[in-house]
Amino acid sequence: ASHVLGFVRADGRGGEGLERYYDQQLTTVDTDSVDLASVDAATLSLAGLEPEPMELTIDAKLQKQVERELFAIRSANKAKSVSAIVMDPYSGAILAAASVPSYDAEDYAAIASEDISILRNRVFQDQFEPGSVMKIFTATAALDRGVVTPRTKIRDERKLRFWEYTVKNADRRSYGTITVKETIAYSRNVATAKIARKLGSTTQKAAHRLYDLWDKVGLIGRTGVDISGEARGMPYDPDEYKWAPVDLANRAFGQGSSFTLPQLARGMSTLVNGGKRIQPYFVEGSDQSKVKPERVITAKTARQAKDILRYVTGGVPWYAKGALIPGYDIGGKTGTAQIWDSEKDQWKKKRWNHSFVGFIRGRNQEYVIAVRLEEPCLLYTSPSPRD
């Protein structure tokens, strides 16, 4: 858990992670609370001057297993990096968080001199376009507004034109008339864009309502998790940036706005736990751990969204084959997004961000898991990858 814990620098100060965030608390003591009668004259030491210990939410066994899986995933897919976070969707406690490549925190200086980027905590410091993961939030916005139900029919098409711009489905096909539930399960870009259109009579009204849902469930701004260096994402507030019709379409299915894994895990938790936004945290007893969950969408809307997530992993044959585990309640949404190459001012060729955000519930515990594969080297026979 090197990226989570961070390290202590040569000057004794915390560097990155929890060490940096809690540096003052870990290195200072309230001297007013010290019992001067405990002074040991022989050693001139004060007993009890150690800072109060901190209890982390990290599950050591789960953390170890997540790290092993990420190493295996990166190796198998030759990905630039792989990151994941596991969270309790009811309390916000973070049970595991890791990214690969990782490093030995005891040898951070040597690592930094070779490649300082390895020290970056990609789980919390990277923001990226998540792709089709965002479709479930578009559907939730429409459900919350009452403009659709899971069974509302939507006409899917091969492409949708916006003057000089064209939005296409990843497989370049049309599924015809399908339900909202099927739109999300089969990850239809065009049909999802049409759902977003239903949010308002104008593009700006629809944009504000989609953005408002993002804000409600916890996708906007830093989550406030107690770790250093958290990124805030780039969602493009429609109050500051006017969305064109093609922007609404693109952002409805996860292109054109950037988010972080903790934001996505927090947003998914809102759908999973019945409609309450939670505060992610690492340290028991911290200010973050004391924040009470806040209801932001109705229990009915959250239940409908969660049922759609179940249908994705259970109703789509190729997902069900790889995702379902007997005895567990499972749901989630995949995402594949193009990556903009700022140096060449164009989309990278045959390189995508792949992500998955979902939940799994066993007999005694429910987890939300968010995973990102950055630029895996995969070969596709179709024009674009299927989520």
mmCIF file of C-alpha atoms in Angstrom:
data_model
loop_
_atom_site.group_PDB
_atom_site.id
_atom_site.type_symbol
_atom_site.label_atom_id
_atom_site.label_comp_id
_atom_site.label_asym_id
_atom_site.label_seq_id
_atom_site.Cartn_x
_atom_site.Cartn_y
_atom_site.Cartn_z
ATOM 1 C CA ALA A 1 0.000 0.000 0.000
ATOM 2 C CA SER A 2 2.881 2.363 -0.740
ATOM 3 C CA HIS A 3 0.775 4.889 -2.669
ATOM 4 C CA VAL A 4 -1.778 5.026 0.156
ATOM 5 C CA LEU A 5 0.678 5.252 3.039
ATOM 6 C CA GLY A 6 3.262 7.447 1.362
ATOM 7 C CA PHE A 7 6.707 7.817 2.940
ATOM 8 C CA VAL A 8 8.739 9.864 5.414
ATOM 9 C CA ARG A 9 11.344 12.133 3.816
ATOM 10 C CA ALA A 10 14.902 12.605 5.019
ATOM 11 C CA ASP A 11 13.847 15.767 6.888
ATOM 12 C CA GLY A 12 11.296 13.767 8.880
ATOM 13 C CA ARG A 13 8.251 15.181 7.124
ATOM 14 C CA GLY A 14 5.575 13.124 5.439
ATOM 15 C CA GLY A 15 5.823 12.708 1.701
ATOM 16 C CA GLU A 16 2.674 11.800 -0.289
ATOM 17 C CA GLY A 17 -0.279 9.694 0.836
ATOM 18 C CA LEU A 18 -1.492 9.527 4.424
ATOM 19 C CA GLU A 19 1.959 10.421 5.743
ATOM 20 C CA ARG A 20 1.695 13.815 4.068
ATOM 21 C CA TYR A 21 -1.980 14.466 4.779
ATOM 22 C CA TYR A 22 -1.659 13.629 8.472
ATOM 23 C CA ASP A 23 1.934 14.856 8.864
ATOM 24 C CA GLN A 24 1.207 17.385 11.604
ATOM 25 C CA GLN A 25 -0.982 14.990 13.557
ATOM 26 C CA LEU A 26 1.635 12.233 13.294
ATOM 27 C CA THR A 27 4.530 14.392 14.455
ATOM 28 C CA THR A 28 3.060 16.588 17.210
ATOM 29 C CA VAL A 29 1.723 15.939 20.682
ATOM 30 C CA ASP A 30 -0.557 18.020 22.864
ATOM 31 C CA THR A 31 1.916 18.785 25.655
ATOM 32 C CA ASP A 32 -0.885 20.038 27.897
ATOM 33 C CA SER A 33 -2.057 16.443 28.153
ATOM 34 C CA VAL A 34 1.349 15.157 29.307
ATOM 35 C CA ASP A 35 1.669 14.074 32.933
ATOM 36 C CA LEU A 36 4.851 15.804 34.072
ATOM 37 C CA ALA A 37 5.077 13.359 36.948
ATOM 38 C CA SER A 38 5.954 10.715 34.344
ATOM 39 C CA VAL A 39 9.297 12.395 33.546
ATOM 40 C CA ASP A 40 12.081 9.870 33.885
ATOM 41 C CA ALA A 41 14.962 11.855 35.364
ATOM 42 C CA ALA A 42 17.451 9.143 34.554
ATOM 43 C CA THR A 43 16.785 9.123 30.816
ATOM 44 C CA LEU A 44 15.316 12.627 30.524
ATOM 45 C CA SER A 45 12.509 11.159 28.441
ATOM 46 C CA LEU A 46 8.802 11.781 28.658
ATOM 47 C CA ALA A 47 6.653 8.681 28.678
ATOM 48 C CA GLY A 48 3.531 8.929 26.560
ATOM 49 C CA LEU A 49 4.749 11.598 24.125
ATOM 50 C CA GLU A 50 4.000 9.444 21.100
ATOM 51 C CA PRO A 51 1.160 10.732 18.877
ATOM 52 C CA GLU A 52 -2.141 8.932 19.079
ATOM 53 C CA PRO A 53 -2.183 5.850 16.810
ATOM 54 C CA MET A 54 -4.389 5.904 13.726
ATOM 55 C CA GLU A 55 -6.676 3.053 12.718
ATOM 56 C CA LEU A 56 -6.974 2.719 8.956
ATOM 57 C CA THR A 57 -9.989 1.369 7.112
ATOM 58 C CA ILE A 58 -7.714 -0.680 4.823
ATOM 59 C CA ASP A 59 -8.338 -4.433 4.889
ATOM 60 C CA ALA A 60 -4.782 -5.813 4.675
ATOM 61 C CA LYS A 61 -5.768 -9.098 3.035
ATOM 62 C CA LEU A 62 -8.011 -7.395 0.494
ATOM 63 C CA GLN A 63 -5.346 -4.783 -0.230
ATOM 64 C CA LYS A 64 -2.785 -7.514 -0.915
ATOM 65 C CA GLN A 65 -5.161 -9.381 -3.217
ATOM 66 C CA VAL A 66 -6.061 -6.221 -5.145
ATOM 67 C CA GLU A 67 -2.374 -5.459 -5.681
ATOM 68 C CA ARG A 68 -1.754 -8.984 -6.956
ATOM 69 C CA GLU A 69 -4.656 -8.729 -9.393
ATOM 70 C CA LEU A 70 -3.487 -5.359 -10.692
ATOM 71 C CA PHE A 71 0.032 -6.662 -11.325
ATOM 72 C CA ALA A 72 -1.443 -9.616 -13.226
ATOM 73 C CA ILE A 73 -3.811 -7.397 -15.236
ATOM 74 C CA ARG A 74 -1.072 -4.976 -16.215
ATOM 75 C CA SER A 75 1.241 -7.777 -17.268
ATOM 76 C CA ALA A 76 -1.416 -9.604 -19.285
ATOM 77 C CA ASN A 77 -2.609 -6.477 -21.101
ATOM 78 C CA LYS A 78 0.697 -4.580 -21.306
ATOM 79 C CA ALA A 79 -1.104 -1.561 -19.881
ATOM 80 C CA LYS A 80 0.604 1.715 -19.100
ATOM 81 C CA SER A 81 -0.950 1.550 -15.624
ATOM 82 C CA VAL A 82 -3.790 -0.163 -13.755
ATOM 83 C CA SER A 83 -5.603 1.283 -10.744
ATOM 84 C CA ALA A 84 -8.443 0.238 -8.442
ATOM 85 C CA ILE A 85 -10.348 1.325 -5.362
ATOM 86 C CA VAL A 86 -12.677 -0.752 -3.162
ATOM 87 C CA MET A 87 -15.144 1.073 -0.938
ATOM 88 C CA ASP A 88 -17.931 0.337 1.528
ATOM 89 C CA PRO A 89 -20.898 2.013 -0.226
ATOM 90 C CA TYR A 90 -22.774 2.613 3.035
ATOM 91 C CA SER A 91 -20.060 4.149 5.212
ATOM 92 C CA GLY A 92 -17.493 5.463 2.706
ATOM 93 C CA ALA A 93 -14.678 3.477 4.311
ATOM 94 C CA ILE A 94 -11.967 2.685 1.738
ATOM 95 C CA LEU A 95 -11.004 -0.958 2.086
ATOM 96 C CA ALA A 96 -8.335 -1.098 -0.629
ATOM 97 C CA ALA A 97 -6.691 1.282 -3.085
ATOM 98 C CA ALA A 98 -3.735 0.546 -5.327
ATOM 99 C CA SER A 99 -2.109 1.358 -8.633
ATOM 100 C CA VAL A 100 0.574 -0.352 -10.697
ATOM 101 C CA PRO A 101 3.385 0.411 -11.343
ATOM 102 C CA SER A 102 4.044 0.697 -7.625
ATOM 103 C CA TYR A 103 7.185 1.135 -5.545
ATOM 104 C CA ASP A 104 8.959 0.229 -2.312
ATOM 105 C CA ALA A 105 8.277 3.145 0.048
ATOM 106 C CA GLU A 106 11.526 2.469 1.891
ATOM 107 C CA ASP A 107 13.414 3.148 -1.349
ATOM 108 C CA TYR A 108 11.381 6.130 -2.553
ATOM 109 C CA ALA A 109 14.401 8.386 -3.138
ATOM 110 C CA ALA A 110 16.041 5.995 -5.591
ATOM 111 C CA ILE A 111 12.716 5.467 -7.370
ATOM 112 C CA ALA A 112 12.159 9.207 -7.616
ATOM 113 C CA SER A 113 15.570 9.744 -9.170
ATOM 114 C CA GLU A 114 14.823 7.145 -11.868
ATOM 115 C CA ASP A 115 11.169 7.912 -12.641
ATOM 116 C CA ILE A 116 9.300 10.238 -10.305
ATOM 117 C CA SER A 117 5.991 9.488 -12.048
ATOM 118 C CA ILE A 118 5.922 6.097 -10.295
ATOM 119 C CA LEU A 119 5.367 7.910 -6.985
ATOM 120 C CA ARG A 120 2.125 9.418 -8.336
ATOM 121 C CA ASN A 121 -0.944 7.962 -6.689
ATOM 122 C CA ARG A 122 -2.974 7.327 -9.841
ATOM 123 C CA VAL A 123 -6.090 6.315 -7.909
ATOM 124 C CA PHE A 124 -6.482 9.796 -6.454
ATOM 125 C CA GLN A 125 -4.326 12.013 -8.659
ATOM 126 C CA ASP A 126 -5.324 10.862 -12.158
ATOM 127 C CA GLN A 127 -8.430 12.149 -13.894
ATOM 128 C CA PHE A 128 -9.615 10.577 -17.124
ATOM 129 C CA GLU A 129 -12.556 10.271 -19.476
ATOM 130 C CA PRO A 130 -14.297 7.104 -18.231
ATOM 131 C CA GLY A 131 -16.429 6.365 -21.277
ATOM 132 C CA SER A 132 -19.581 4.290 -20.991
ATOM 133 C CA VAL A 133 -19.426 4.011 -17.202
ATOM 134 C CA MET A 134 -21.178 7.392 -17.289
ATOM 135 C CA LYS A 135 -24.225 5.999 -19.108
ATOM 136 C CA ILE A 136 -25.731 4.717 -15.877
ATOM 137 C CA PHE A 137 -25.619 8.254 -14.466
ATOM 138 C CA THR A 138 -27.326 9.622 -17.585
ATOM 139 C CA ALA A 139 -30.074 7.044 -17.156
ATOM 140 C CA THR A 140 -30.303 7.873 -13.433
ATOM 141 C CA ALA A 141 -30.728 11.574 -14.220
ATOM 142 C CA ALA A 142 -33.598 10.755 -16.571
ATOM 143 C CA LEU A 143 -35.159 8.346 -14.064
ATOM 144 C CA ASP A 144 -34.825 10.931 -11.293
ATOM 145 C CA ARG A 145 -36.551 13.550 -13.442
ATOM 146 C CA GLY A 146 -39.333 11.120 -14.327
ATOM 147 C CA VAL A 147 -38.847 11.548 -18.073
ATOM 148 C CA VAL A 148 -38.172 7.820 -18.579
ATOM 149 C CA THR A 149 -38.668 4.494 -16.845
ATOM 150 C CA PRO A 150 -36.418 1.453 -17.268
ATOM 151 C CA ARG A 151 -38.897 0.194 -19.883
ATOM 152 C CA THR A 152 -39.201 3.390 -21.935
ATOM 153 C CA LYS A 153 -38.509 2.690 -25.613
ATOM 154 C CA ILE A 154 -35.608 4.457 -27.308
ATOM 155 C CA ARG A 155 -34.772 4.303 -31.017
ATOM 156 C CA ASP A 156 -31.140 3.297 -31.404
ATOM 157 C CA GLU A 157 -29.417 4.243 -34.658
ATOM 158 C CA ARG A 158 -25.996 3.628 -36.187
ATOM 159 C CA LYS A 159 -25.089 7.300 -35.910
ATOM 160 C CA LEU A 160 -26.392 10.707 -34.946
ATOM 161 C CA ARG A 161 -25.316 13.854 -36.795
ATOM 162 C CA PHE A 162 -24.645 17.251 -35.221
ATOM 163 C CA TRP A 163 -23.741 19.451 -38.178
ATOM 164 C CA GLU A 164 -20.073 18.653 -38.858
ATOM 165 C CA TYR A 165 -19.897 16.152 -35.959
ATOM 166 C CA THR A 166 -21.183 12.586 -35.917
ATOM 167 C CA VAL A 167 -21.788 10.383 -32.868
ATOM 168 C CA LYS A 168 -21.569 6.661 -33.577
ATOM 169 C CA ASN A 169 -22.110 3.424 -31.704
ATOM 170 C CA ALA A 170 -18.866 1.591 -30.956
ATOM 171 C CA ASP A 171 -19.861 -1.375 -33.136
ATOM 172 C CA ARG A 172 -21.240 0.891 -35.888
ATOM 173 C CA ARG A 173 -24.578 -0.941 -35.642
ATOM 174 C CA SER A 174 -28.162 -0.132 -34.706
ATOM 175 C CA TYR A 175 -30.192 -2.175 -32.216
ATOM 176 C CA GLY A 176 -33.448 -0.589 -33.376
ATOM 177 C CA THR A 177 -36.084 0.143 -30.748
ATOM 178 C CA ILE A 178 -34.848 -0.891 -27.298
ATOM 179 C CA THR A 179 -35.621 -0.048 -23.669
ATOM 180 C CA VAL A 180 -33.626 2.297 -21.433
ATOM 181 C CA LYS A 181 -32.432 -0.756 -19.513
ATOM 182 C CA GLU A 182 -31.195 -2.383 -22.722
ATOM 183 C CA THR A 183 -29.608 0.892 -23.861
ATOM 184 C CA ILE A 184 -27.319 0.866 -20.818
ATOM 185 C CA ALA A 185 -26.754 -2.891 -20.791
ATOM 186 C CA TYR A 186 -25.731 -3.021 -24.449
ATOM 187 C CA SER A 187 -23.882 0.303 -24.140
ATOM 188 C CA ARG A 188 -25.517 2.195 -26.997
ATOM 189 C CA ASN A 189 -23.987 5.636 -27.538
ATOM 190 C CA VAL A 190 -26.703 6.999 -29.801
ATOM 191 C CA ALA A 191 -29.615 5.820 -27.660
ATOM 192 C CA THR A 192 -27.926 7.200 -24.522
ATOM 193 C CA ALA A 193 -27.528 10.579 -26.240
ATOM 194 C CA LYS A 194 -31.264 10.508 -26.949
ATOM 195 C CA ILE A 195 -31.976 9.805 -23.263
ATOM 196 C CA ALA A 196 -29.896 12.878 -22.373
ATOM 197 C CA ARG A 197 -31.956 14.959 -24.816
ATOM 198 C CA LYS A 198 -35.080 14.099 -22.813
ATOM 199 C CA LEU A 199 -33.676 15.891 -19.754
ATOM 200 C CA GLY A 200 -34.652 19.329 -21.036
ATOM 201 C CA SER A 201 -36.411 21.250 -23.778
ATOM 202 C CA THR A 202 -33.101 22.880 -24.717
ATOM 203 C CA THR A 203 -29.520 21.633 -24.749
ATOM 204 C CA GLN A 204 -28.567 23.936 -21.861
ATOM 205 C CA LYS A 205 -31.480 22.794 -19.684
ATOM 206 C CA ALA A 206 -30.581 19.181 -20.347
ATOM 207 C CA ALA A 207 -26.907 19.919 -19.653
ATOM 208 C CA HIS A 208 -27.704 21.547 -16.314
ATOM 209 C CA ARG A 209 -29.905 18.644 -15.258
ATOM 210 C CA LEU A 210 -27.292 16.053 -16.165
ATOM 211 C CA TYR A 211 -24.604 18.063 -14.387
ATOM 212 C CA ASP A 212 -26.886 18.476 -11.346
ATOM 213 C CA LEU A 213 -27.244 14.697 -11.090
ATOM 214 C CA TRP A 214 -23.471 14.317 -11.286
ATOM 215 C CA ASP A 215 -23.203 16.826 -8.444
ATOM 216 C CA LYS A 216 -25.889 15.133 -6.349
ATOM 217 C CA VAL A 217 -24.310 11.687 -6.410
ATOM 218 C CA GLY A 218 -20.784 12.969 -5.700
ATOM 219 C CA LEU A 219 -19.050 13.212 -9.075
ATOM 220 C CA ILE A 220 -18.310 16.959 -8.933
ATOM 221 C CA GLY A 221 -15.335 18.402 -7.081
ATOM 222 C CA ARG A 222 -12.848 16.639 -4.850
ATOM 223 C CA THR A 223 -14.449 13.995 -2.656
ATOM 224 C CA GLY A 224 -12.563 15.385 0.356
ATOM 225 C CA VAL A 225 -11.004 12.003 1.145
ATOM 226 C CA ASP A 226 -8.229 12.238 3.731
ATOM 227 C CA ILE A 227 -5.206 11.723 1.486
ATOM 228 C CA SER A 228 -2.853 14.167 -0.215
ATOM 229 C CA GLY A 229 -2.996 15.341 -3.804
ATOM 230 C CA GLU A 230 -6.585 14.440 -4.753
ATOM 231 C CA ALA A 231 -7.533 15.655 -8.242
ATOM 232 C CA ARG A 232 -10.862 17.383 -8.826
ATOM 233 C CA GLY A 233 -11.737 16.187 -12.345
ATOM 234 C CA MET A 234 -12.852 18.297 -15.307
ATOM 235 C CA PRO A 235 -16.645 17.978 -15.682
ATOM 236 C CA TYR A 236 -17.138 21.358 -17.449
ATOM 237 C CA ASP A 237 -19.859 23.136 -15.504
ATOM 238 C CA PRO A 238 -22.495 24.345 -18.015
ATOM 239 C CA ASP A 239 -22.671 27.616 -16.024
ATOM 240 C CA GLU A 240 -19.082 28.255 -17.105
ATOM 241 C CA TYR A 241 -18.920 26.379 -20.418
ATOM 242 C CA LYS A 242 -21.844 26.370 -22.819
ATOM 243 C CA TRP A 243 -22.495 22.819 -24.017
ATOM 244 C CA ALA A 244 -23.218 22.316 -27.696
ATOM 245 C CA PRO A 245 -25.650 19.513 -28.621
ATOM 246 C CA VAL A 246 -22.706 17.253 -29.468
ATOM 247 C CA ASP A 247 -21.169 18.007 -26.033
ATOM 248 C CA LEU A 248 -24.352 16.834 -24.326
ATOM 249 C CA ALA A 249 -24.278 13.647 -26.404
ATOM 250 C CA ASN A 250 -20.606 12.956 -25.759
ATOM 251 C CA ARG A 251 -20.786 13.641 -22.025
ATOM 252 C CA ALA A 252 -23.888 11.487 -21.725
ATOM 253 C CA PHE A 253 -21.768 8.468 -22.661
ATOM 254 C CA GLY A 254 -18.552 9.489 -20.930
ATOM 255 C CA GLN A 255 -16.445 11.450 -23.402
ATOM 256 C CA GLY A 256 -15.577 15.120 -23.010
ATOM 257 C CA SER A 257 -15.452 15.204 -19.191
ATOM 258 C CA SER A 258 -12.838 13.776 -16.817
ATOM 259 C CA PHE A 259 -13.348 12.137 -13.433
ATOM 260 C CA THR A 260 -11.314 10.240 -10.836
ATOM 261 C CA LEU A 261 -11.751 6.706 -9.536
ATOM 262 C CA PRO A 262 -12.870 7.926 -6.065
ATOM 263 C CA GLN A 263 -15.491 10.154 -7.687
ATOM 264 C CA LEU A 264 -16.799 7.244 -9.764
ATOM 265 C CA ALA A 265 -16.813 4.927 -6.732
ATOM 266 C CA ARG A 266 -18.659 7.552 -4.705
ATOM 267 C CA GLY A 267 -21.223 8.099 -7.447
ATOM 268 C CA MET A 268 -21.788 4.371 -7.815
ATOM 269 C CA SER A 269 -22.144 4.032 -4.037
ATOM 270 C CA THR A 270 -25.046 6.504 -4.137
ATOM 271 C CA LEU A 271 -26.903 4.224 -6.554
ATOM 272 C CA VAL A 272 -26.004 1.068 -4.622
ATOM 273 C CA ASN A 273 -26.874 2.189 -1.088
ATOM 274 C CA GLY A 274 -30.357 3.457 -1.842
ATOM 275 C CA GLY A 275 -29.691 7.060 -2.845
ATOM 276 C CA LYS A 276 -27.382 8.504 -0.175
ATOM 277 C CA ARG A 277 -24.122 10.354 -0.931
ATOM 278 C CA ILE A 278 -21.299 9.197 1.319
ATOM 279 C CA GLN A 279 -17.930 10.640 2.334
ATOM 280 C CA PRO A 280 -14.903 8.466 1.452
ATOM 281 C CA TYR A 281 -12.267 8.161 4.192
ATOM 282 C CA PHE A 282 -9.181 6.221 5.300
ATOM 283 C CA VAL A 283 -8.863 6.900 9.043
ATOM 284 C CA GLU A 284 -11.393 5.815 11.639
ATOM 285 C CA GLY A 285 -12.385 8.697 13.886
ATOM 286 C CA SER A 286 -11.314 11.321 11.338
ATOM 287 C CA ASP A 287 -13.522 14.285 10.476
ATOM 288 C CA GLN A 288 -14.382 12.548 7.198
ATOM 289 C CA SER A 289 -15.518 9.381 8.972
ATOM 290 C CA LYS A 290 -18.018 11.416 11.010
ATOM 291 C CA VAL A 291 -19.846 12.833 7.976
ATOM 292 C CA LYS A 292 -23.323 11.312 7.838
ATOM 293 C CA PRO A 293 -24.668 9.957 4.525
ATOM 294 C CA GLU A 294 -27.043 12.428 2.858
ATOM 295 C CA ARG A 295 -30.059 11.437 0.782
ATOM 296 C CA VAL A 296 -29.719 12.998 -2.660
ATOM 297 C CA ILE A 297 -31.972 10.852 -4.874
ATOM 298 C CA THR A 298 -35.053 8.838 -4.039
ATOM 299 C CA ALA A 299 -34.823 5.232 -2.965
ATOM 300 C CA LYS A 300 -36.969 4.332 -5.989
ATOM 301 C CA THR A 301 -34.575 5.974 -8.450
ATOM 302 C CA ALA A 302 -31.579 4.291 -6.809
ATOM 303 C CA ARG A 303 -33.345 0.913 -6.875
ATOM 304 C CA GLN A 304 -34.140 1.272 -10.581
ATOM 305 C CA ALA A 305 -30.537 2.234 -11.362
ATOM 306 C CA LYS A 306 -29.188 -0.703 -9.335
ATOM 307 C CA ASP A 307 -31.526 -3.091 -11.143
ATOM 308 C CA ILE A 308 -30.167 -1.805 -14.469
ATOM 309 C CA LEU A 309 -26.620 -2.451 -13.228
ATOM 310 C CA ARG A 310 -27.638 -6.024 -12.335
ATOM 311 C CA TYR A 311 -29.076 -6.447 -15.813
ATOM 312 C CA VAL A 312 -25.791 -5.320 -17.397
ATOM 313 C CA THR A 313 -23.788 -8.118 -15.771
ATOM 314 C CA GLY A 314 -26.576 -10.675 -15.703
ATOM 315 C CA GLY A 315 -28.611 -10.042 -18.851
ATOM 316 C CA VAL A 316 -25.877 -9.499 -21.426
ATOM 317 C CA PRO A 317 -24.424 -12.931 -22.318
ATOM 318 C CA TRP A 318 -20.771 -11.939 -22.764
ATOM 319 C CA TYR A 319 -20.765 -10.013 -19.483
ATOM 320 C CA ALA A 320 -22.602 -12.703 -17.551
ATOM 321 C CA LYS A 321 -20.146 -15.349 -18.694
ATOM 322 C CA GLY A 322 -17.210 -13.540 -17.147
ATOM 323 C CA ALA A 323 -18.780 -11.591 -14.299
ATOM 324 C CA LEU A 324 -21.350 -13.683 -12.451
ATOM 325 C CA ILE A 325 -20.317 -15.619 -9.335
ATOM 326 C CA PRO A 326 -22.797 -18.086 -7.782
ATOM 327 C CA GLY A 327 -24.159 -16.841 -4.479
ATOM 328 C CA TYR A 328 -23.253 -13.172 -5.051
ATOM 329 C CA ASP A 329 -25.308 -10.168 -6.109
ATOM 330 C CA ILE A 330 -23.311 -8.399 -8.827
ATOM 331 C CA GLY A 331 -23.836 -5.380 -11.061
ATOM 332 C CA GLY A 332 -21.850 -2.679 -12.780
ATOM 333 C CA LYS A 333 -20.981 -0.820 -15.962
ATOM 334 C CA THR A 334 -18.017 -1.014 -18.289
ATOM 335 C CA GLY A 335 -16.396 1.898 -20.051
ATOM 336 C CA THR A 336 -14.075 2.397 -23.015
ATOM 337 C CA ALA A 337 -12.911 5.896 -23.884
ATOM 338 C CA GLN A 338 -10.732 7.464 -26.524
ATOM 339 C CA ILE A 339 -7.641 9.304 -25.276
ATOM 340 C CA TRP A 340 -6.754 12.760 -26.531
ATOM 341 C CA ASP A 341 -3.115 13.255 -27.500
ATOM 342 C CA SER A 342 -2.468 16.921 -26.639
ATOM 343 C CA GLU A 343 0.969 16.885 -28.281
ATOM 344 C CA LYS A 344 -0.373 15.742 -31.657
ATOM 345 C CA ASP A 345 -3.777 17.416 -31.228
ATOM 346 C CA GLN A 346 -5.656 14.249 -32.149
ATOM 347 C CA TRP A 347 -7.088 11.060 -30.676
ATOM 348 C CA LYS A 348 -4.553 8.341 -29.962
ATOM 349 C CA LYS A 349 -4.804 5.426 -32.382
ATOM 350 C CA LYS A 350 -5.702 1.984 -30.997
ATOM 351 C CA ARG A 351 -5.300 3.234 -27.434
ATOM 352 C CA TRP A 352 -8.140 3.529 -24.956
ATOM 353 C CA ASN A 353 -8.874 3.875 -21.281
ATOM 354 C CA HIS A 354 -10.859 0.871 -20.083
ATOM 355 C CA SER A 355 -12.814 1.068 -16.849
ATOM 356 C CA PHE A 356 -15.362 -0.774 -14.773
ATOM 357 C CA VAL A 357 -17.374 0.463 -11.813
ATOM 358 C CA GLY A 358 -19.733 -1.874 -10.033
ATOM 359 C CA PHE A 359 -20.810 -3.613 -6.857
ATOM 360 C CA ILE A 360 -20.686 -7.077 -5.355
ATOM 361 C CA ARG A 361 -22.684 -8.264 -2.372
ATOM 362 C CA GLY A 362 -22.080 -11.454 -0.436
ATOM 363 C CA ARG A 363 -23.675 -12.776 2.715
ATOM 364 C CA ASN A 364 -22.319 -10.140 5.092
ATOM 365 C CA GLN A 365 -20.720 -7.381 3.057
ATOM 366 C CA GLU A 366 -21.221 -5.215 -0.022
ATOM 367 C CA TYR A 367 -18.397 -3.506 -1.884
ATOM 368 C CA VAL A 368 -18.178 -0.946 -4.666
ATOM 369 C CA ILE A 369 -15.178 -1.468 -6.928
ATOM 370 C CA ALA A 370 -13.789 0.957 -9.522
ATOM 371 C CA VAL A 371 -11.014 -0.159 -11.883
ATOM 372 C CA ARG A 372 -9.109 1.611 -14.655
ATOM 373 C CA LEU A 373 -6.747 0.189 -17.285
ATOM 374 C CA GLU A 374 -4.694 2.928 -18.894
ATOM 375 C CA GLU A 375 -3.766 2.278 -22.524
ATOM 376 C CA PRO A 376 -3.638 -1.528 -22.608
ATOM 377 C CA CYS A 377 -2.034 -2.897 -25.771
ATOM 378 C CA LEU A 378 -4.926 -4.921 -27.181
ATOM 379 C CA LEU A 379 -5.683 -5.851 -30.775
ATOM 380 C CA TYR A 380 -9.222 -5.393 -32.084
ATOM 381 C CA THR A 381 -10.732 -6.794 -35.237
ATOM 382 C CA SER A 382 -13.745 -4.479 -35.087
ATOM 383 C CA PRO A 383 -13.537 -0.737 -35.901
ATOM 384 C CA SER A 384 -13.760 0.130 -32.185
ATOM 385 C CA PRO A 385 -13.651 -1.921 -28.993
ATOM 386 C CA ARG A 386 -16.835 -3.275 -27.493
ATOM 387 C CA ASP A 387 -17.169 -2.158 -23.866
#
